[in-house]
Coordinates of C-alpha atoms in Angstrom, one line a residue:
M20 CA 0.0 0.5 0.0
D21 CA 1.6 3.4 -1.0
L22 CA 0.8 7.1 0.9
K23 CA 1.4 9.6 -1.4
L24 CA 1.8 12.2 2.3
N25 CA 0.0 15.8 0.9
K26 CA 3.3 18.7 1.2
Q27 CA 1.8 21.9 0.9
K28 CA 3.7 24.3 0.0
P29 CA 5.2 27.1 2.8
H30 CA 2.7 30.1 2.6
K31 CA 4.4 33.0 2.5
T32 CA 2.8 36.2 3.6
K33 CA 3.0 39.4 2.1
T34 CA 3.5 42.9 4.1
M35 CA 1.9 45.3 3.2
S36 CA 3.1 48.5 2.4
N37 CA 1.7 51.3 4.6
K38 CA 0.5 53.6 1.1
E39 CA -1.3 50.1 1.2
I40 CA -2.7 50.0 4.0
Y41 CA -3.5 54.5 4.0
R42 CA -5.4 53.1 1.3
I43 CA -8.1 50.4 3.0
L44 CA -8.0 52.6 6.4
A45 CA -9.1 55.8 4.0
F46 CA -11.9 54.3 2.3
E47 CA -12.9 51.9 5.8
F48 CA -13.7 56.1 6.6
Q49 CA -15.1 57.1 3.8
Q50 CA -18.3 55.4 5.3
Q51 CA -18.7 57.4 7.9
D52 CA -21.0 60.2 8.2
S53 CA -19.0 62.8 9.7
L54 CA -15.5 64.2 9.3
G55 CA -15.0 64.9 12.6
I56 CA -16.2 62.0 14.0
K57 CA -13.5 60.0 11.5
I58 CA -10.6 61.9 12.5
D59 CA -11.4 61.4 16.1
L60 CA -11.5 58.2 15.9
I61 CA -8.9 57.3 13.8
A62 CA -6.8 59.8 16.6
E63 CA -8.0 57.4 18.9
M64 CA -7.1 54.2 16.8
V65 CA -3.4 55.9 16.5
S66 CA -2.9 57.5 19.3
S67 CA -3.2 54.0 21.8
L68 CA -1.0 52.2 19.0
F69 CA 2.0 54.4 19.2
Y70 CA 1.7 55.4 23.4
P71 CA -0.5 51.9 24.7
N72 CA 1.2 52.2 27.9
D73 CA 1.2 56.5 28.2
Q74 CA 1.2 56.8 32.0
N75 CA 0.0 60.2 32.5
G76 CA -2.2 60.7 29.2
E77 CA 0.3 64.0 28.1
A78 CA 2.3 61.7 25.1
K79 CA -1.0 60.0 23.9
Q80 CA -2.6 63.3 23.6
N81 CA 0.3 65.2 22.8
F82 CA 0.2 62.7 19.4
K83 CA -3.9 62.4 18.6
N84 CA -4.0 66.9 18.8
L85 CA -0.8 66.9 16.1
I86 CA -3.1 63.4 13.6
T87 CA -6.3 65.3 13.9
Q88 CA -4.0 69.2 13.4
S89 CA -2.7 66.8 10.6
F90 CA -6.0 66.0 9.0
K91 CA -7.5 69.1 9.1
S92 CA -5.1 70.9 6.8
H93 CA -5.3 68.2 4.7
C94 CA -9.2 67.8 4.4
Y95 CA -11.2 69.6 2.4
K96 CA -14.7 70.6 1.8
D97 CA -15.0 68.1 5.2
E98 CA -14.4 64.6 3.2
I99 CA -11.6 62.4 3.8
N100 CA -10.0 60.6 0.3
E101 CA -8.0 58.5 0.0
E102 CA -5.7 61.4 -0.9
S103 CA -6.1 63.4 1.5
F104 CA -5.8 60.0 4.3
C105 CA -2.4 59.6 2.8
N106 CA -0.7 62.7 2.1
A107 CA -2.0 63.4 6.2
M108 CA -0.3 59.3 7.3
N109 CA 2.3 61.0 5.5
S110 CA 3.4 63.8 7.4
V111 CA 1.8 61.7 10.2
E112 CA 4.9 59.0 9.8
K113 CA 7.4 61.6 8.9
Y114 CA 6.6 63.2 12.6
I115 CA 7.4 59.3 14.0
N116 CA 10.3 59.0 12.2
E117 CA 11.3 62.0 14.2
E118 CA 9.8 61.8 16.7
T119 CA 11.8 57.6 17.1
T120 CA 15.0 59.0 15.9
D121 CA 15.2 61.9 19.0
R122 CA 14.2 59.1 21.4
F123 CA 16.4 56.6 20.3
L124 CA 19.7 59.7 20.3
Q125 CA 18.4 60.6 23.5
K126 CA 18.6 57.0 25.2
I127 CA 22.0 56.7 23.9
F128 CA 22.7 59.8 25.7
K129 CA 21.2 59.3 29.2
R130 CA 23.1 56.3 29.0
H131 CA 26.0 57.3 29.0
D132 CA 25.7 60.8 31.5
S133 CA 26.5 58.5 33.8
D134 CA 27.0 62.3 35.9
K135 CA 23.7 63.0 35.4
D136 CA 24.4 66.8 34.6
G137 CA 23.0 67.4 30.7
Y138 CA 25.8 67.0 29.4
L139 CA 28.6 64.2 28.1
N140 CA 32.0 64.7 29.2
Q141 CA 35.1 64.1 28.4
Q142 CA 35.3 60.5 29.5
E143 CA 31.8 59.7 29.5
F144 CA 31.8 60.5 25.4
I145 CA 35.1 58.2 24.5
F146 CA 32.8 56.1 26.9
L147 CA 30.0 55.9 24.6
M148 CA 32.2 56.6 21.8
K149 CA 34.2 53.0 22.7
N150 CA 30.6 51.4 23.4
Y151 CA 30.0 52.8 18.6
K152 CA 32.5 53.0 17.1
D153 CA 33.4 52.9 13.9
S154 CA 36.5 50.0 13.6
H155 CA 39.0 53.0 12.1
L156 CA 39.1 55.2 14.9
T157 CA 41.5 55.7 17.0
E158 CA 41.1 57.6 20.2
A159 CA 42.9 60.6 18.5
D160 CA 40.0 60.6 16.3
M161 CA 37.4 59.9 19.0
L162 CA 38.9 63.5 21.0
A163 CA 38.4 65.3 17.8
I164 CA 34.9 64.4 17.7
Y165 CA 34.3 64.8 21.2
N166 CA 36.1 68.9 20.6
R167 CA 33.8 69.6 18.3
M168 CA 31.1 68.6 19.2
S169 CA 31.5 70.1 22.7
Q170 CA 32.1 73.3 20.7
G171 CA 34.8 74.5 23.6
D172 CA 32.4 74.4 26.0
P173 CA 34.4 73.0 29.1
K174 CA 30.6 70.9 30.4
G175 CA 31.7 69.2 27.6
V176 CA 29.1 67.9 24.9
S177 CA 25.3 69.2 25.2
Y178 CA 22.0 67.4 24.3
E179 CA 21.0 69.3 20.7
N180 CA 24.8 69.2 19.5
F181 CA 25.1 65.4 20.2
K182 CA 22.1 65.3 18.2
K183 CA 22.9 67.7 16.0
Y184 CA 26.0 65.6 14.8
S185 CA 24.4 62.3 15.4
L186 CA 22.5 62.4 12.7

């Protein structure tokens, strides 16, 4: 007796682009009645995705305000169509990317600011550079970068300068 096993090909999952997701959501939100309700609903959904554990609600509320403002500036005559939805979400996405970068840099900076004075002194900066350095950088290179980033400030590298030179 010959038994044949049913061999199925593995199912490949296609990842949707943001634009495809925006188009689907735009269609769904076109089915609603009122622009204000739609924008509030969109703002609540998106802000909840990005700030699910916001303890005091401030970051989530600020993000909701940004989303609301973005949609109101991209919608014409109280209509959300595919184009306005995509444009509004693209501006929100740009903000998210910028904020994510800023939070990442803040974490790195705070982790290495061991005396918590808001500056990276030379020792803290060199320690940071050794953790994240390019293998071709020498100690002299790191000191030159520190001097450029600290701009002669005796306290060291401020977060503003760290961010400016890191981007």
